GROMACS .gro file of C-alpha atoms in nm:
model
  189
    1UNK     CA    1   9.335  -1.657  -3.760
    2UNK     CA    2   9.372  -2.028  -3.835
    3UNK     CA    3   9.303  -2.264  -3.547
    4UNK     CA    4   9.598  -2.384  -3.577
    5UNK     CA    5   9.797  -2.108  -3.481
    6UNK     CA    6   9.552  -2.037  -3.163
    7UNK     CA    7   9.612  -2.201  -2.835
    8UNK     CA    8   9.401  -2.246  -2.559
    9UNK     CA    9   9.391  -2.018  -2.292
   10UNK     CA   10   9.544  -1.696  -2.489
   11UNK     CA   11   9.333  -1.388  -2.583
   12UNK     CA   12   9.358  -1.252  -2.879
   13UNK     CA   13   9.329  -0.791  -2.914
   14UNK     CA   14   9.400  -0.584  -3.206
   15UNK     CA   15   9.469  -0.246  -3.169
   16UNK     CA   16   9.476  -0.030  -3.413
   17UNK     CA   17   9.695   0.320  -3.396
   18UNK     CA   18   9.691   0.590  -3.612
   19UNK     CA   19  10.046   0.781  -3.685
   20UNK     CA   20  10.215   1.064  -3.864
   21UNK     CA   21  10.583   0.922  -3.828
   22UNK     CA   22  10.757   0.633  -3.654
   23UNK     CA   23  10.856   0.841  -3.432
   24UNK     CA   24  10.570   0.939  -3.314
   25UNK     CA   25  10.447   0.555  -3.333
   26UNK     CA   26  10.739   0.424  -3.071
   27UNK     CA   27  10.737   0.735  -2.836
   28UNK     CA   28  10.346   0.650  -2.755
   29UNK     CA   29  10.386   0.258  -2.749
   30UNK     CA   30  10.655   0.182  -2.571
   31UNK     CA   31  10.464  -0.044  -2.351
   32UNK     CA   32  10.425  -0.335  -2.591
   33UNK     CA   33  10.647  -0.618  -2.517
   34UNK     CA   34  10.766  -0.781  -2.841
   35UNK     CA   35  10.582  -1.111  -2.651
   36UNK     CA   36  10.288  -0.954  -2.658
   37UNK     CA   37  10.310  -0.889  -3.037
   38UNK     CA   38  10.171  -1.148  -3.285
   39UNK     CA   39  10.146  -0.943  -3.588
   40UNK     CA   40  10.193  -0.604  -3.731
   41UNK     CA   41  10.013  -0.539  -4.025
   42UNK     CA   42  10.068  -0.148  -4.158
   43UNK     CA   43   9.868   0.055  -4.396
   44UNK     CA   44   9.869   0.395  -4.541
   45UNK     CA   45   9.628   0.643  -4.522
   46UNK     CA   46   9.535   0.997  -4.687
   47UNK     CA   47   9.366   1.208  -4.467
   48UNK     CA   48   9.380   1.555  -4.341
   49UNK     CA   49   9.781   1.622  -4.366
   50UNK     CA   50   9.860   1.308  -4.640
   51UNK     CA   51  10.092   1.149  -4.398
   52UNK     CA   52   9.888   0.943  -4.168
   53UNK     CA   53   9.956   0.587  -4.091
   54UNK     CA   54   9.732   0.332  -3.970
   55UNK     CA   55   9.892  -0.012  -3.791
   56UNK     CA   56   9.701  -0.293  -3.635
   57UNK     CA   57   9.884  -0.490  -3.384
   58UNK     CA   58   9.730  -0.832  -3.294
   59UNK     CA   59   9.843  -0.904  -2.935
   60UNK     CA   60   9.885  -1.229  -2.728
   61UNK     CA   61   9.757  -1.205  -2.314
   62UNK     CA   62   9.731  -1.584  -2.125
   63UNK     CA   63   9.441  -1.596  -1.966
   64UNK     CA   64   9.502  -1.516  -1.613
   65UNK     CA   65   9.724  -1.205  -1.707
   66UNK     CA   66   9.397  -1.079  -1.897
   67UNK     CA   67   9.184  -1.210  -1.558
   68UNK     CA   68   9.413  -1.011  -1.361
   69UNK     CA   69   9.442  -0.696  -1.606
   70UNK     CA   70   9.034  -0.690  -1.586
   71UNK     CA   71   8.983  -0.741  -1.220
   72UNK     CA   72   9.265  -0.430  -1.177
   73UNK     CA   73   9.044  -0.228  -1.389
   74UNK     CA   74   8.749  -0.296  -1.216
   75UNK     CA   75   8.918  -0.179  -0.866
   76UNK     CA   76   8.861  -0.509  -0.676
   77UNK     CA   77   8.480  -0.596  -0.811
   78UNK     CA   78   8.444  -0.939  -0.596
   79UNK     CA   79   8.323  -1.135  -0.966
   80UNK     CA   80   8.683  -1.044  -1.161
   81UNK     CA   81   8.899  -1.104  -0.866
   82UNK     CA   82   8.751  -1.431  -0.825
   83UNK     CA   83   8.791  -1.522  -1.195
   84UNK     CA   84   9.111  -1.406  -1.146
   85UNK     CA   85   9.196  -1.651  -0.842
   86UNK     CA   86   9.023  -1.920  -1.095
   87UNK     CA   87   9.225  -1.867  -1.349
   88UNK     CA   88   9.548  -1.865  -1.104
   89UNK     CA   89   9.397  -2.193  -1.024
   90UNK     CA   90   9.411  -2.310  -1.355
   91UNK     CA   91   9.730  -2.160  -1.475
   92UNK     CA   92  10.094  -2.328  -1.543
   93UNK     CA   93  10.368  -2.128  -1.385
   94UNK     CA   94  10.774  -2.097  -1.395
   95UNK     CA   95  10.942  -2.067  -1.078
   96UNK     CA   96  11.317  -2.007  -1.045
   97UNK     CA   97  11.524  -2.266  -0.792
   98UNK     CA   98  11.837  -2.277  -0.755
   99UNK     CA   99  12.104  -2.470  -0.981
  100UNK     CA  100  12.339  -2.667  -0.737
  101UNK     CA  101  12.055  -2.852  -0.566
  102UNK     CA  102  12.196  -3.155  -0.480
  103UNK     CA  103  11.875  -3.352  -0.303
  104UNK     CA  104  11.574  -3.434  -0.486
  105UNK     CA  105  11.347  -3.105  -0.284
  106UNK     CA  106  11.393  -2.827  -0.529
  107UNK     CA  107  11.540  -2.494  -0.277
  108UNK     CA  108  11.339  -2.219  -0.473
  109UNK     CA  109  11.465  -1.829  -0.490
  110UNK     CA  110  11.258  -1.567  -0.255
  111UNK     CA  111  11.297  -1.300  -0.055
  112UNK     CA  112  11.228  -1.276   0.350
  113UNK     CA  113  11.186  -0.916   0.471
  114UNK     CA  114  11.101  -1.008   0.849
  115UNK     CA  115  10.856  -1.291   0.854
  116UNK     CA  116  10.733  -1.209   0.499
  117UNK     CA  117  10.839  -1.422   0.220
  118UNK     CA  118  10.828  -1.310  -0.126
  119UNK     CA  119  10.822  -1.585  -0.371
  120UNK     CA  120  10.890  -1.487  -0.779
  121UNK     CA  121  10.638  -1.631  -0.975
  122UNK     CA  122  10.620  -1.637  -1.350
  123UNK     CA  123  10.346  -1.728  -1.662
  124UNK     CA  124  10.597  -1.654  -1.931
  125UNK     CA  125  11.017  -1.735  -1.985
  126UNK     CA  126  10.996  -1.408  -2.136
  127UNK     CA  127  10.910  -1.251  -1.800
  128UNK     CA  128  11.153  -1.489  -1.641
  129UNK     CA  129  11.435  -1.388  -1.821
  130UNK     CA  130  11.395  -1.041  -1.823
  131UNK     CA  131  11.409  -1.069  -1.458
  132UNK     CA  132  11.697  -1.312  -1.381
  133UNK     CA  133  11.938  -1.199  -1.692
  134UNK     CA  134  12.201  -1.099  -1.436
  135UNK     CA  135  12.175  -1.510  -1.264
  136UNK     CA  136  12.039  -1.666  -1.526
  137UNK     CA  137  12.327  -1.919  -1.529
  138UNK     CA  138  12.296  -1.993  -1.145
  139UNK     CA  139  11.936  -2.096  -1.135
  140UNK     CA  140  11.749  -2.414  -1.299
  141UNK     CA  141  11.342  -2.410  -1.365
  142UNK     CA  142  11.064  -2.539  -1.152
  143UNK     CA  143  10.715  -2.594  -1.328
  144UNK     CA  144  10.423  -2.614  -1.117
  145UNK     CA  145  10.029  -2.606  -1.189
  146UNK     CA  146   9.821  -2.329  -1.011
  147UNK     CA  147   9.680  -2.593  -0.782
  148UNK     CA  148  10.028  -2.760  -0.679
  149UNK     CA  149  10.216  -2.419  -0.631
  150UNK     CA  150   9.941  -2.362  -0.376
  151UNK     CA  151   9.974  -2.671  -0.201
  152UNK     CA  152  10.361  -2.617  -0.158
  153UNK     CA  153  10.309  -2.209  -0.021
  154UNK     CA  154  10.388  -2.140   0.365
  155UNK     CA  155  10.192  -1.897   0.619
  156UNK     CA  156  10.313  -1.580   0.552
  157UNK     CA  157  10.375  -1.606   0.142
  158UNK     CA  158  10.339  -1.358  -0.095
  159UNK     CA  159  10.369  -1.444  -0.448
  160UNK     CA  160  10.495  -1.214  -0.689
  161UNK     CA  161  10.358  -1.285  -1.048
  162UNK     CA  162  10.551  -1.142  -1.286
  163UNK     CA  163  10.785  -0.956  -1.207
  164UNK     CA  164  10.868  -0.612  -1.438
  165UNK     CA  165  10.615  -0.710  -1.665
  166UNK     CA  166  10.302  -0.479  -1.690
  167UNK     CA  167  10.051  -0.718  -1.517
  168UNK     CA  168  10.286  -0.731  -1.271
  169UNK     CA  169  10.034  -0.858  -0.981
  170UNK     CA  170  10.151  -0.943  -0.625
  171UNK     CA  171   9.890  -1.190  -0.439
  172UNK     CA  172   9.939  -1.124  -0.055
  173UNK     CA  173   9.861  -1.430   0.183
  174UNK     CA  174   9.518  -1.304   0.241
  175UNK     CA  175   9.397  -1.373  -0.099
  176UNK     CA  176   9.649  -1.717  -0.121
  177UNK     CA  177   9.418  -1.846   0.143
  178UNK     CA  178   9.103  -1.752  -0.021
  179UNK     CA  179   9.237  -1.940  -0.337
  180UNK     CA  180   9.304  -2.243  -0.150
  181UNK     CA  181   8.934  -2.209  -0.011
  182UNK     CA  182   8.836  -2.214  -0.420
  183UNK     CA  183   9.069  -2.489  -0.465
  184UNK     CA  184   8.882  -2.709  -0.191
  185UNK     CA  185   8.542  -2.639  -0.300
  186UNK     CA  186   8.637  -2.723  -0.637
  187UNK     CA  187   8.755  -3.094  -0.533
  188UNK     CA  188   8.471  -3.116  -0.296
  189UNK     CA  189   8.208  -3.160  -0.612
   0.00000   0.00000   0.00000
């Protein structure tokens, strides 16, 4: 890959996939988001039954979805949460508010079950507007930095990153303040 065509902050995977038909190639990866997908390069091989396929699929992950993705798959080790909550930190993020706001504070969409908010939180438009197809016309777009979106949360916040995508992550309050701790230790030096 060229450097020009690499940004900061992404990942970079291939997987490769072997195949008999097409068929058989979209029943088993229906998970991949066309997002996700930065290439598709196909070749054909002749092994056992003369039929089998090989693709490699070069795949894009921002850094704090592939923080997040590892910490899950370590079931909560304390060193990939927290370079998780770093990378939250660090991160650029989408936030839908709502389109008639007439003063200058920006009235953002959530939900409030009881004294819980839920705020919708999101790292790609792609993510965004799969989410908010059915009021996409009714809302504008907030974008905040990892540190300022933590500034601006309540008590009693949980933010929902992502929202249908498979990294779908929700971080409760408990782990909002222990990001804020990171945040202030950070400044501190």
């Amino acid at each position: 890959m060229s450097k020009k065509s690499a940004k900061q902050g992404s990942h970079y995977t291939v997987v490769v996939i072997y195949f008999n038909t097409w068929l058989d190639f979209f029943c088993m990866n229906l998970f991949l988001l066309p997002s996700y997908i930065l290439s598709v390069t196909l070749h054909k091989e002749y092994g056992y039954n003369n039929r089998a396929n090989l693709i490699f699929l070069r795949l894009k992950m921002n850094a704090l979805n592939l923080a997040i993705k590892e910490a899950l798959l370590s079931a909560g080790n304390t060193k990939e949460a927290n370079k998780a909550y770093l990378e939250f930190i660090k991160a650029n993020f989408i936030i839908p508010i709502e389109q008639n706001t007439e003063n200058e504070e920006p009235i953002v969409l959530f939900l409030q079950e009881n004294d819980h908010i839920f705020l919708p939180v999101f790292t790609e438009i792609s993510y965004l507007n799969s989410w908010a197809s059915e009021i996409a016309k009714e809302i504008k777009l907030l974008k905040l930095s990892g540190v300022d979106l933590l500034k601006g949360l309540g008590d009693n916040v949980t933010v929902c990153l992502n929202i249908g995508s498979e990294i779908y992550k929700e971080f409760n309050p408990s782990e909002i303040t222990r990001m804020r701790s990171i945040v202030l230790k950070l400044f501190k030096k």
